[in-house]
Short mmCIF file of C-alpha atoms and ligand atoms in Angstrom, two decimals:
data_model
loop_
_atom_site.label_atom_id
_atom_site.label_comp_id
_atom_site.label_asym_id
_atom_site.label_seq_id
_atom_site.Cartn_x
_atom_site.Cartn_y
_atom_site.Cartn_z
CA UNK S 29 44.19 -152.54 0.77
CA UNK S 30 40.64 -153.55 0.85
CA UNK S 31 39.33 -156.82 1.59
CA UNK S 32 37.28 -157.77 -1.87
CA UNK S 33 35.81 -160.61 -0.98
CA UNK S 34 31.76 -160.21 -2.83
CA UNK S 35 30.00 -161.21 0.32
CA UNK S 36 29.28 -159.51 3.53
CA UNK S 37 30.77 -160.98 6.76
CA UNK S 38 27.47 -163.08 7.50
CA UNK S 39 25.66 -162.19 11.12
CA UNK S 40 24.95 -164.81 13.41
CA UNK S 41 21.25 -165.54 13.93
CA UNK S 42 19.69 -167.78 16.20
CA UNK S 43 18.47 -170.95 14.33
CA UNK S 44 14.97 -170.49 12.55
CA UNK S 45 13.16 -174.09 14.71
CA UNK S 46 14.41 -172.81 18.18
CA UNK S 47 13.77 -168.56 17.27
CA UNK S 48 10.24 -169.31 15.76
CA UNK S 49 9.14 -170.46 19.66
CA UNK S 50 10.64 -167.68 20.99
CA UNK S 51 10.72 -164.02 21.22
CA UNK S 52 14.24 -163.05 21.64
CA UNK S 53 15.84 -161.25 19.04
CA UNK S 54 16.44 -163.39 15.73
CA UNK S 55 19.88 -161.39 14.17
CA UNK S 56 22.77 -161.43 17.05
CA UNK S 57 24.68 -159.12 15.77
CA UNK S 58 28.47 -158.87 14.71
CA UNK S 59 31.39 -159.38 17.15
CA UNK S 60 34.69 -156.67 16.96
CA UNK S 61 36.52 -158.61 14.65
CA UNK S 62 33.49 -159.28 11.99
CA UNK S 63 33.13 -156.00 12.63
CA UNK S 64 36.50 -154.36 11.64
CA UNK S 65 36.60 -157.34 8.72
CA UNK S 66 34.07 -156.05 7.03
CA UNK S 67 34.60 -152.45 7.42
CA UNK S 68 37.61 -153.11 5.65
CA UNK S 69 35.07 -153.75 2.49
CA UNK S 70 34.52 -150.16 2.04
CA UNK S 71 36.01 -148.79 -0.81
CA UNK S 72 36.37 -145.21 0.84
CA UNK S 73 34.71 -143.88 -2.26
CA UNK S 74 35.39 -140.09 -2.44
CA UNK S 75 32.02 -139.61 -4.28
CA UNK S 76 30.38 -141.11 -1.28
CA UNK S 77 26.97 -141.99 -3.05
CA UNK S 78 26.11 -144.09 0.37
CA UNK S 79 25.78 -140.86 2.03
CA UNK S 80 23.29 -139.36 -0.74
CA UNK S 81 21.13 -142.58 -0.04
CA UNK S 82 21.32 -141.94 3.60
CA UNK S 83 17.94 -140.57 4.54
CA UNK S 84 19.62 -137.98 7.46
CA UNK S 85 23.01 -137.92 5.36
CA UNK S 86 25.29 -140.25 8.26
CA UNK S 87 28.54 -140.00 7.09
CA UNK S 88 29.00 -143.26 5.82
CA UNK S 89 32.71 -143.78 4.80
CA UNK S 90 34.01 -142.40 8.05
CA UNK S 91 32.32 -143.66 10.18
CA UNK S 92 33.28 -147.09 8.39
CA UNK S 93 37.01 -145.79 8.75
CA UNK S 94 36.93 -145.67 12.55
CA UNK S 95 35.12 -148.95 12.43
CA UNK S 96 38.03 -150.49 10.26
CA UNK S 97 40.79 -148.87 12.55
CA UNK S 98 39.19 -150.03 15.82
CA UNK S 99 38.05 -146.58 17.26
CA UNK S 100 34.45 -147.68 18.04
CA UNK S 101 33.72 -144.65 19.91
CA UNK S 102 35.24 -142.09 17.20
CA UNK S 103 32.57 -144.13 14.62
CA UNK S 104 29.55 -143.63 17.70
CA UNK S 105 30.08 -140.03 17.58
CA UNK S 106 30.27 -139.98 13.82
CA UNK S 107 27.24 -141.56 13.52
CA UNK S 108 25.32 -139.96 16.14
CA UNK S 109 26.22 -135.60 14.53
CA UNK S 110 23.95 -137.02 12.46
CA UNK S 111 21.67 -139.52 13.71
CA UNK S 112 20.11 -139.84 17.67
CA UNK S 113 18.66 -143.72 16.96
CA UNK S 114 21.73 -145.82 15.34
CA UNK S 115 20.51 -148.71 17.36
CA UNK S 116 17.57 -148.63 16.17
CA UNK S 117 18.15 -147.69 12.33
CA UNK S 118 21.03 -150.30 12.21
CA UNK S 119 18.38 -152.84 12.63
CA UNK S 120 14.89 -151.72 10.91
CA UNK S 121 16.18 -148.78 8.21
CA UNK S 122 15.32 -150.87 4.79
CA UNK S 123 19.16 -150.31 3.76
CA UNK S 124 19.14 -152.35 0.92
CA UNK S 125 17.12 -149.56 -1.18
CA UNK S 126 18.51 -146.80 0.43
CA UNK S 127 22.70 -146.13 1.78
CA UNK S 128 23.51 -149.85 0.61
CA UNK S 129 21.02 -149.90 -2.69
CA UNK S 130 23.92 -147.80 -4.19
CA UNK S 131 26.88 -148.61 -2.39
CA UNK S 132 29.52 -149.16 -5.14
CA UNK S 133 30.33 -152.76 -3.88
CA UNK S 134 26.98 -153.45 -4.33
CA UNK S 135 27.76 -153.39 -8.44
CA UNK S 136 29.53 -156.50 -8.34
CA UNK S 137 28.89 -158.95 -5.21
CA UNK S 138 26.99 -157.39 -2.04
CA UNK S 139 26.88 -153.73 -0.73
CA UNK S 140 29.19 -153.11 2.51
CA UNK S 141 26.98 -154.32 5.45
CA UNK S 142 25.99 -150.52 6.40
CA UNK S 143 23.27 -151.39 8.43
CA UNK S 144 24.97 -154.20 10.46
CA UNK S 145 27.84 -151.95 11.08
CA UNK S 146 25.43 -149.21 12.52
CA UNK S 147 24.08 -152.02 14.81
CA UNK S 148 27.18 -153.01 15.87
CA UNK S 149 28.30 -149.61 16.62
CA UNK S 150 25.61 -148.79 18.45
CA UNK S 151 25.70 -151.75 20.81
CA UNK S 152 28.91 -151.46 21.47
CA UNK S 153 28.07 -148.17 22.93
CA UNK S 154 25.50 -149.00 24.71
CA UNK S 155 27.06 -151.85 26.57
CA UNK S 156 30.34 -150.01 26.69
CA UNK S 157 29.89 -146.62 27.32
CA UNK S 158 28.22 -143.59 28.93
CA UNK S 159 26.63 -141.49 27.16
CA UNK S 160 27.87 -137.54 28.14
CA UNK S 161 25.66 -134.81 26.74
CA UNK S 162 27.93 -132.27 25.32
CA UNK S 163 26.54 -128.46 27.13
CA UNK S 164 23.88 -127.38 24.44
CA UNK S 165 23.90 -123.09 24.28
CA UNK S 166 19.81 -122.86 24.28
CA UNK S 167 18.77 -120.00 21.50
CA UNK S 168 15.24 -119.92 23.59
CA UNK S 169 13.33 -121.08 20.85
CA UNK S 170 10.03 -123.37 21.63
CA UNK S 171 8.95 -126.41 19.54
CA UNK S 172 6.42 -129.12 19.95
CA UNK S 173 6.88 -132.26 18.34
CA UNK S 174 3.75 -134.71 17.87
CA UNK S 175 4.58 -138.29 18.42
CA UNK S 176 7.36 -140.30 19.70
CA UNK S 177 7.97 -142.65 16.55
CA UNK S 178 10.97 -142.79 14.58
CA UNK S 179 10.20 -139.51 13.10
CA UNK S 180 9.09 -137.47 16.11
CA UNK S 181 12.07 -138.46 17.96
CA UNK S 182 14.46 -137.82 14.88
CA UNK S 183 13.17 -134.76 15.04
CA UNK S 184 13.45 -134.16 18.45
CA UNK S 185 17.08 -134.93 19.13
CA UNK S 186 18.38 -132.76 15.83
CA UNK S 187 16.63 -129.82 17.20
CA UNK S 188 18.11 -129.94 20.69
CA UNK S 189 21.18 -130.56 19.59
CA UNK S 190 20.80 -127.54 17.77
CA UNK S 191 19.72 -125.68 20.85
CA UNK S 192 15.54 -125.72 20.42
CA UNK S 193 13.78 -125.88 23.33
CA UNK S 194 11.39 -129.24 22.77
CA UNK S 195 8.68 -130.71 23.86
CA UNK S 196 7.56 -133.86 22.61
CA UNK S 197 3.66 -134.74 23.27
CA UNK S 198 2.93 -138.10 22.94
CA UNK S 199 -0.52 -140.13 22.78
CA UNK S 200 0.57 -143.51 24.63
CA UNK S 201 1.94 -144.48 27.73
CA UNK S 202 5.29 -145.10 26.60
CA UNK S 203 7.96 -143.84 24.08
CA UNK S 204 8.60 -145.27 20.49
CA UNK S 205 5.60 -145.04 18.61
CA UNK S 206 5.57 -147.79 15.81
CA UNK S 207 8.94 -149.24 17.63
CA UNK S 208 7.58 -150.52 20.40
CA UNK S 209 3.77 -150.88 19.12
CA UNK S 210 4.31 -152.55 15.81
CA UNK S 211 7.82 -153.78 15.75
CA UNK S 212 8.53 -157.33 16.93
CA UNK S 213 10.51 -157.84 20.06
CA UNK S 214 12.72 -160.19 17.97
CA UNK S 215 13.09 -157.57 15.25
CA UNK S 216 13.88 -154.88 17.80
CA UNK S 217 14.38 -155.42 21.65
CA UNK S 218 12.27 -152.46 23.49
CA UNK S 219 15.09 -152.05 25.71
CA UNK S 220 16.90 -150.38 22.97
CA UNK S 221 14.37 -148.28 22.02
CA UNK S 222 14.31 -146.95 25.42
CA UNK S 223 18.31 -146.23 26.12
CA UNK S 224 17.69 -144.24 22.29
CA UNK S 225 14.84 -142.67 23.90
CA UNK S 226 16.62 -141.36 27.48
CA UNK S 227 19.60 -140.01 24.88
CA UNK S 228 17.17 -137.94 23.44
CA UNK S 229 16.08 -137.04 26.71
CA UNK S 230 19.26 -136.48 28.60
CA UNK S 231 19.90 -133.67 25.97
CA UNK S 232 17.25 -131.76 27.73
CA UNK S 233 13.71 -132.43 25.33
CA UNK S 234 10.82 -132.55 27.77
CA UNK S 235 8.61 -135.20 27.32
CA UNK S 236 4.53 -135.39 28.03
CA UNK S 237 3.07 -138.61 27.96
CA UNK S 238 -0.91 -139.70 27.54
CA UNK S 239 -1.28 -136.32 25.82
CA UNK S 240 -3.60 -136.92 22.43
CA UNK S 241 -3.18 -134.09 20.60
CA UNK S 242 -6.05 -132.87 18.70
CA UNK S 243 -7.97 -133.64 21.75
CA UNK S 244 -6.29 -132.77 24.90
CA UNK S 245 -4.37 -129.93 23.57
CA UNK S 246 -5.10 -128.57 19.96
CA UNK S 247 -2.69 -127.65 17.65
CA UNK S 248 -4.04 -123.85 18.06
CA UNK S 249 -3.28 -123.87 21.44
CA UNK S 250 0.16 -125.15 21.11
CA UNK S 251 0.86 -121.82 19.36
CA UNK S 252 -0.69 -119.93 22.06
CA UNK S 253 1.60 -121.38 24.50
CA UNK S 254 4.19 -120.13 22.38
CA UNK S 255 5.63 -123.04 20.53
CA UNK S 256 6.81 -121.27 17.40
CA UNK S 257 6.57 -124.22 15.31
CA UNK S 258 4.82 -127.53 15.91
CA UNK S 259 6.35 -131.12 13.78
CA UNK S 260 3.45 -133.15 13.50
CA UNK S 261 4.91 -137.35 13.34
CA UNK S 262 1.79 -138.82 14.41
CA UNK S 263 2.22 -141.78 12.51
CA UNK S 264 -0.43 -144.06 10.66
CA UNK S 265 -2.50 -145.38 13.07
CA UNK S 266 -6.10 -146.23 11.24
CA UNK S 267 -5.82 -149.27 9.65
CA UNK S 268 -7.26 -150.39 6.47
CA UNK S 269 -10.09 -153.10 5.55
CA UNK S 270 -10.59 -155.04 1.99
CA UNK S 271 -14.50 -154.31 3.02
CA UNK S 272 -15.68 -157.92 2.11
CA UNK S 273 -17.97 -159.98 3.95
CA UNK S 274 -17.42 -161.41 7.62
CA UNK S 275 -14.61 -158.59 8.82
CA UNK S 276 -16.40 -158.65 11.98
CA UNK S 277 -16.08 -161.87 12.75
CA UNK S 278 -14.11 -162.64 16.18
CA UNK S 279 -10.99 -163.48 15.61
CA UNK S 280 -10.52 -161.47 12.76
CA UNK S 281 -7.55 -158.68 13.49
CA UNK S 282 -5.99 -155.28 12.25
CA UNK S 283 -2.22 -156.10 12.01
CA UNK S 284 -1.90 -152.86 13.90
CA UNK S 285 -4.14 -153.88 16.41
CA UNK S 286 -2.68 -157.60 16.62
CA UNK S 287 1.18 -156.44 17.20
CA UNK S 288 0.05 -153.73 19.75
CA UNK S 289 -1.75 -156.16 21.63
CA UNK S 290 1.45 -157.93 21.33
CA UNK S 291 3.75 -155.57 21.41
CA UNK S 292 2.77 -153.12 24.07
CA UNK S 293 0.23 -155.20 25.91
CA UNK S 294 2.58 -158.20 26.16
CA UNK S 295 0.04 -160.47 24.90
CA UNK S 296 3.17 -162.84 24.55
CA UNK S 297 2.40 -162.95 28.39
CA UNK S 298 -1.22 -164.55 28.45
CA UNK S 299 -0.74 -165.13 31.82
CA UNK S 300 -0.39 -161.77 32.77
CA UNK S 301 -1.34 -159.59 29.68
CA UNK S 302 -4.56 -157.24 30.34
CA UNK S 303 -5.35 -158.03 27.17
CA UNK S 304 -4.39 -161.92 25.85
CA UNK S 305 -4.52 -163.34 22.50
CA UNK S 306 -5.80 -166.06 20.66
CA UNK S 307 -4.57 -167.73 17.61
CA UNK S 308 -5.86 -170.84 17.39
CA UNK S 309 -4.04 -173.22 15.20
CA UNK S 310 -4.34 -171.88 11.70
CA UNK S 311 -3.97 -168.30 10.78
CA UNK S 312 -4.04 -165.90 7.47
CA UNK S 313 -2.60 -162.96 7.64
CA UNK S 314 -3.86 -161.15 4.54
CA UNK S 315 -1.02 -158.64 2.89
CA UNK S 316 2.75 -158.91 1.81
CA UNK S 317 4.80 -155.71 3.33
CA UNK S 318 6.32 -155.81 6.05
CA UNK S 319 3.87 -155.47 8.84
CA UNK S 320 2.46 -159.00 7.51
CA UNK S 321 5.55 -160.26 7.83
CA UNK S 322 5.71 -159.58 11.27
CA UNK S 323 2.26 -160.26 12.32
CA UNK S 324 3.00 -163.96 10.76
CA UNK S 325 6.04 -164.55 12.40
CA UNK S 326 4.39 -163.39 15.99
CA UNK S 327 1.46 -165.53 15.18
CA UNK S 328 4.12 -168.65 15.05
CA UNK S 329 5.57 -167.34 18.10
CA UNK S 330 2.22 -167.63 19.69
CA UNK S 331 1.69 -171.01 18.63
CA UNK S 332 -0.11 -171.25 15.88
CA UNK S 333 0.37 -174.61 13.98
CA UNK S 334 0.16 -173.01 10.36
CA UNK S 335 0.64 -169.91 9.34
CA UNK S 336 0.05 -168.32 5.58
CA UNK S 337 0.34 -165.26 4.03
CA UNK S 338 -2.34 -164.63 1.14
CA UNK S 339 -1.09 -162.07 -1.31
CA UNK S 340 -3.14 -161.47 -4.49
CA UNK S 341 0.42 -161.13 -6.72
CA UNK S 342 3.34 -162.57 -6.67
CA UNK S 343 6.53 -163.15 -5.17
CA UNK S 344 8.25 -160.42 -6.92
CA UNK S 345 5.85 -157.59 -6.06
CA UNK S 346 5.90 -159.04 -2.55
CA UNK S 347 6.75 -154.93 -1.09
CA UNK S 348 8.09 -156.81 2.17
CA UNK S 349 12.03 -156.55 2.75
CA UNK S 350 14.02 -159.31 1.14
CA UNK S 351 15.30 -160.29 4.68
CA UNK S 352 12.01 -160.21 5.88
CA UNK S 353 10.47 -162.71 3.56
CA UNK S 354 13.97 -164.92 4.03
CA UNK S 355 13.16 -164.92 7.60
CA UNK S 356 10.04 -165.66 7.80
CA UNK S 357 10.27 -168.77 5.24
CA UNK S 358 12.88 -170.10 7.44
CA UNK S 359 10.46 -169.94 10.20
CA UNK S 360 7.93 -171.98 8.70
CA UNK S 361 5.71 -169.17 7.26
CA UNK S 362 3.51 -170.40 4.20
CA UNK S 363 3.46 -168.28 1.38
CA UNK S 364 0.05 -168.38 -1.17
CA UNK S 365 0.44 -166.83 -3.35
CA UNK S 366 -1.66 -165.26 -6.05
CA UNK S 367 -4.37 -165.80 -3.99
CA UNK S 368 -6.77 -163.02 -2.81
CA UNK S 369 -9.33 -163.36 0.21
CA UNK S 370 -13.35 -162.77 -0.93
CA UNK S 371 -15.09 -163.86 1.86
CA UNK S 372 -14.57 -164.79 5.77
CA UNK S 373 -16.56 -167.03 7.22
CA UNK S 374 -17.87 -168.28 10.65
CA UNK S 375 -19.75 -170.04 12.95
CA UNK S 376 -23.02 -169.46 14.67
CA UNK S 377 -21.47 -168.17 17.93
CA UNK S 378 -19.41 -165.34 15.57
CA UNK S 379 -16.16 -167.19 15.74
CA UNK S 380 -14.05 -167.81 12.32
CA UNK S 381 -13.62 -170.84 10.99
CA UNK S 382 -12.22 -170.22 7.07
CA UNK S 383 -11.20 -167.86 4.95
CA UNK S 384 -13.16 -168.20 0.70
CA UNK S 385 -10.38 -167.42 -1.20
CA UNK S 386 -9.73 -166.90 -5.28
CA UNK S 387 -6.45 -167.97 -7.44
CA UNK S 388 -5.44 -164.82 -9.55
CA UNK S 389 -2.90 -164.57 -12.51
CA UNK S 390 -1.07 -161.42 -13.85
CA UNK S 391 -2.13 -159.27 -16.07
CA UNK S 392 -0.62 -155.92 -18.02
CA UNK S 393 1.46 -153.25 -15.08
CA UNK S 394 -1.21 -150.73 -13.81
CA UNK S 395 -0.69 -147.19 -12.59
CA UNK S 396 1.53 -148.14 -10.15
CA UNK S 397 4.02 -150.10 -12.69
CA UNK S 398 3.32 -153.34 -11.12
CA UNK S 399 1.50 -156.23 -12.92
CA UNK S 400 -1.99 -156.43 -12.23
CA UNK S 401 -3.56 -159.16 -10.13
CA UNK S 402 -6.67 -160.64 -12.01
CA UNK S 403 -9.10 -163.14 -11.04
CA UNK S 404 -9.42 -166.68 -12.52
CA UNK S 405 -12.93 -167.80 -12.88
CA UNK S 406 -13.97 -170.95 -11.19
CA UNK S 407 -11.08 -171.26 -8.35
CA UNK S 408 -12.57 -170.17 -5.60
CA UNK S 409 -11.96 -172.23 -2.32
CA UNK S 410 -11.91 -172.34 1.50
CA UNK S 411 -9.06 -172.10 3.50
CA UNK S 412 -9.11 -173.61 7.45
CA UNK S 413 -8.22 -170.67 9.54
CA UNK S 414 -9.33 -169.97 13.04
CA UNK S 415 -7.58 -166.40 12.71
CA UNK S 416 -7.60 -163.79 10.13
CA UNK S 417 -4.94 -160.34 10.57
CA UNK S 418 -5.69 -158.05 8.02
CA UNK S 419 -1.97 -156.18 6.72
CA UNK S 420 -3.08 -154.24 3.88
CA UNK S 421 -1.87 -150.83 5.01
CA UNK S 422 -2.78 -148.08 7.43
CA UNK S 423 -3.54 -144.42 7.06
CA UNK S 424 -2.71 -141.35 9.30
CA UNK S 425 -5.09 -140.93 12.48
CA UNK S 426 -7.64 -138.09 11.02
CA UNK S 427 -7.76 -136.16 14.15
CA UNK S 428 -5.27 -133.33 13.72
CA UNK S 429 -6.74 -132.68 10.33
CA UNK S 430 -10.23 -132.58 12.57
CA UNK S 431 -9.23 -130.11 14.69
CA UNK S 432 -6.68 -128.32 12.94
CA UNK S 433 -8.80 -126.11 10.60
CA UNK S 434 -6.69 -124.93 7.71
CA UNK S 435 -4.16 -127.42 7.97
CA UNK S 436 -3.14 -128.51 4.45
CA UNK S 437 -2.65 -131.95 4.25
CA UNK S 438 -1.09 -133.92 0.62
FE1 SF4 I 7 32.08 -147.52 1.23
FE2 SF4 I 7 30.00 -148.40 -0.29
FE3 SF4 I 7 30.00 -145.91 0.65
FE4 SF4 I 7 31.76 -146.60 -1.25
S1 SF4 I 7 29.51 -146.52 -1.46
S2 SF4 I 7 32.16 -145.34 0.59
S3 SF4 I 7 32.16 -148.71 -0.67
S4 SF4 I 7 29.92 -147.79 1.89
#
C-alpha cells in the first residue's frame, strides 16, 4: 500500500543565518528511513511517464522499488545502467520540470522526491561501498570527447561502458567543467564531483588535462589520430554584457568569472587564494537564473552586508529554480524587482560606487511568451553598490567553430 501523504518527506538543511556564513553544503540530505518512507510514495505507475522526463531515461520506478525494500545497492546499480553522475544529478538536475514535472503524484500534492532519492542513493554508495568495474569487452573503437562538464563526462562513461575506447581532452586543470567552476561548494561539494569523476575513470576513459582544443590539438587532427568520432561538450564559457556604460569599472564581474574565481581558485580562501576577491559591503548581481542565484548567495558568503538581485521582470518570469530563489531569500538575498540596470558608475580611481537603475512594468508577452519588461519614465535612481556581477547568460567559447572549418553549428 502506498504511503499518500501530499508532501515529500522534507530534507534537513542547515539553518539559512548559520549556512549564509558558511560554505558547507546547505541540503543534508535524507537518512535510510526518510529514505525508504518516501520511496514508498511512488505509485509504481506502469506507464512510467517519470522515465520519459528523465533526460538519459533512469529507470525511475525501480530504482524507487529497491529504495522502498531497502536494497540500496540493487537501486545504485539501477541507477547507474543508465546514469555515471547520480551524485551529482540528484543534487543540480532541475527535476521539478523534468522526471518529477510529470510524476503522477505531482497531480494532486507534490511529485515523489526523485531527485533527493538519487542523492541519497548515491551517497550511500559512496560512503558505503566500492565501486567494482564490471570487465568491459573493448570493440577497438576511438573517441574523443571535448570537455569534462556534465555532458562530456555523460558522454564519456556511456561509451565505455559500451566498450569505446575514450579519451576525454579537457581545457582546465581539473575535472568537472561547470561543476566545479560555476557550481557553489554548498550546492555541490567538489569532492563528489571527483569520486563521479574517478568512476568514469576506473572504467578505463583516458583523460588529458590542460589540453585546449582548437588550439593545442585541432579538431582535424583528432581525426588524423584516428578518433572516429569526436563529442564536442565544451560548454558556454563567454559570458554576456548588457553593453551600457561603466562595465569596466573595477569591481564590476562576469558571474562566470566571479564563481570561478571562487570556485576553482578558492577565493573563499583570501588568505591563500592566487587570486582573492573583493566584495565590499553592497553588491548587485544583475540577472535572475540560476547562475545569479548563486553568485548572490557566494557574495553573502563572502561577506557582503547586502546583497540584491536586479531583474527587469518579475517574480514569475524569474527562470531561476524555485528552490533556488527559496534559498536564497532565506539567506537574506534582496530581490528588486522590475528594476533594470542603465548605468554603472564610479569613482575617480576606477572603483564602483553605484549602480543608475530604472523601475519597469509589464507589458503584452513577446516572442518568447513572456511579458515584456518596459520602462517607466521618470524613475530612474542610484543604487549603493561597491560590486556589480553581471548573470545575464553566457555563450559557447567560439574557438572550435574558429578552427574547425566546416563545422555546422545551430
Ligand atoms: Fe513513481 Fe511518480 Fe514515476 Fe509514477 S510517475 S512511477 S509515482 S515516480
Amino acid at each position: 500500500m502506498a504511503n499518500m501523504s501530499l508532501n515529500k518527506v522534507a530534507m534537513p538543511e542547515q539553518d539559512p543565518n548559520i549556512r549564509n556564513k558558511n560554505f558547507e553544503e546547505v541540503a543534508l540530505g535524507y537518512g535510510i528511513e526518510q529514505a525508504i518512507e518516501e520511496a514508498t510514495r511512488c505509485l509504481q505507475c506502469k506507464h512510467k511517464p517519470c522515465v520519459g522526463g528523465c533526460p538519459v531515461n533512469v529507470p525511475i520506478p525501480e530504482f524507487i522499488k529497491q529504495v522502498a525494500e531497502g536494497n540500496l545497492e540493487e537501486a545504485y546499480q539501477i541507477i547507474t545502467s543508465e546514469n555515471s553522475l547520480p551524485a551529482i544529478c540528484g543534487r543540480v538536475c532541475p527535476q521539478e520540470s523534468q522526471c518529477e514535472g510529470v510524476c503522477v503524484r505531482g497531480i494532486k500534492g507534490e511529485a515523489v522526491g526523485i531527485g533527493r532519492l538519487e542523492r541519497f542513493v548515491a551517497d550511500y554508495h559512496i560512503q558505503n561501498v566500492e565501486t567494482v568495474v564490471p570487465e568491459i569487452q573493448k570493440n577497438g573503437i576511438k573517441v574523443a570527447v571535448v570537455g569534462a562538464g556534465p555532458a562530456g563526462l555523460s558522454c564519456a562513461g556511456d561509451l565505455a561502458k559500451r566498450g569505446y575506447d575514450v579519451t576525454i581532452f579537457e581545457a582546465l586543470h581539473d575535472l568537472g567543467g561547470v561543476l566545479i567552476y560555476g557550481i557553489p561548494e554548498f550546492r555541490l561539494p567538489k569532492k563528489l564531483v571527483a569520486t563521479e569523476v574517478d568512476n568514469i575513470a576506473k572504467m578505463g576513459v583516458t583523460i588529458n588535462k590542460n589540453v585546449v582544443v582548437g588550439r593545442s590539438i585541432t579538431i582535424e587532427e583528432l581525426f588524423e589520430e584516428d578518433y572516429k568520432a569526436v563529442f564536442v561538450g565544451s560548454g558556454a564559457g563567454l559570458p554576456k554584457f548588457l553593453g551600457i556604460e561603466g562595465e569596466n569599472l573595477n569591481g564590476v564581474y562576469s558571474a562566470n568569472e566571479f564563481l570561478t574565481r571562487v570556485n576553482l581558485m578558492k577565493a573563499y580562501n583570501q588568505d591563500q587564494s592566487p587570486t582573492p576577491i573583493r566584495v565590499g559591503d553592497n553588491v548587485a548581481v544583475v540577472g535572475g537564473g540560476n547562475v545569479a542565484m548563486d553568485a548572490a548567495r557566494t557574495a553573502l558568503r563572502l561577506g557582503a552586508k547586502e546583497v540584491s538581485i536586479v531583474y527587469r521582470r518579475s517574480e514569475d518570469e524569474l527562470p531561476a529554480r524555485r528552490e533556488e530563489v527559496h534559498h536564497a531569500k532565506e539567506e537574506g538575498v534582496v530581490f528588486r524587482l522590475l528594476n533594470n540596470p542603465i548605468k554603472v558608475i564610479g569613482n575617480e580611481a576606477g572603483w564602483v560606487t553605484g549602480m543608475e537603475c530604472v523601475k519597469m512594468e509589464l507589458g503584452e508577452p513577446d516572442a518568447s511568451g513572456r511579458r515584456s519588461p518596459i520602462e517607466m519614465p521618470n524613475s530612474n535612481y542610484i543604487l549603493d553598490v561597491n560590486t556589480v556581477i553581471m548573470a545575464i547568460g553566457q555563450s559557447p567559447n567560439p574557438l572550435i567553430r574558429q578552427t574547425t572549418p566546416g563545422l555546422d553549428v545551430r
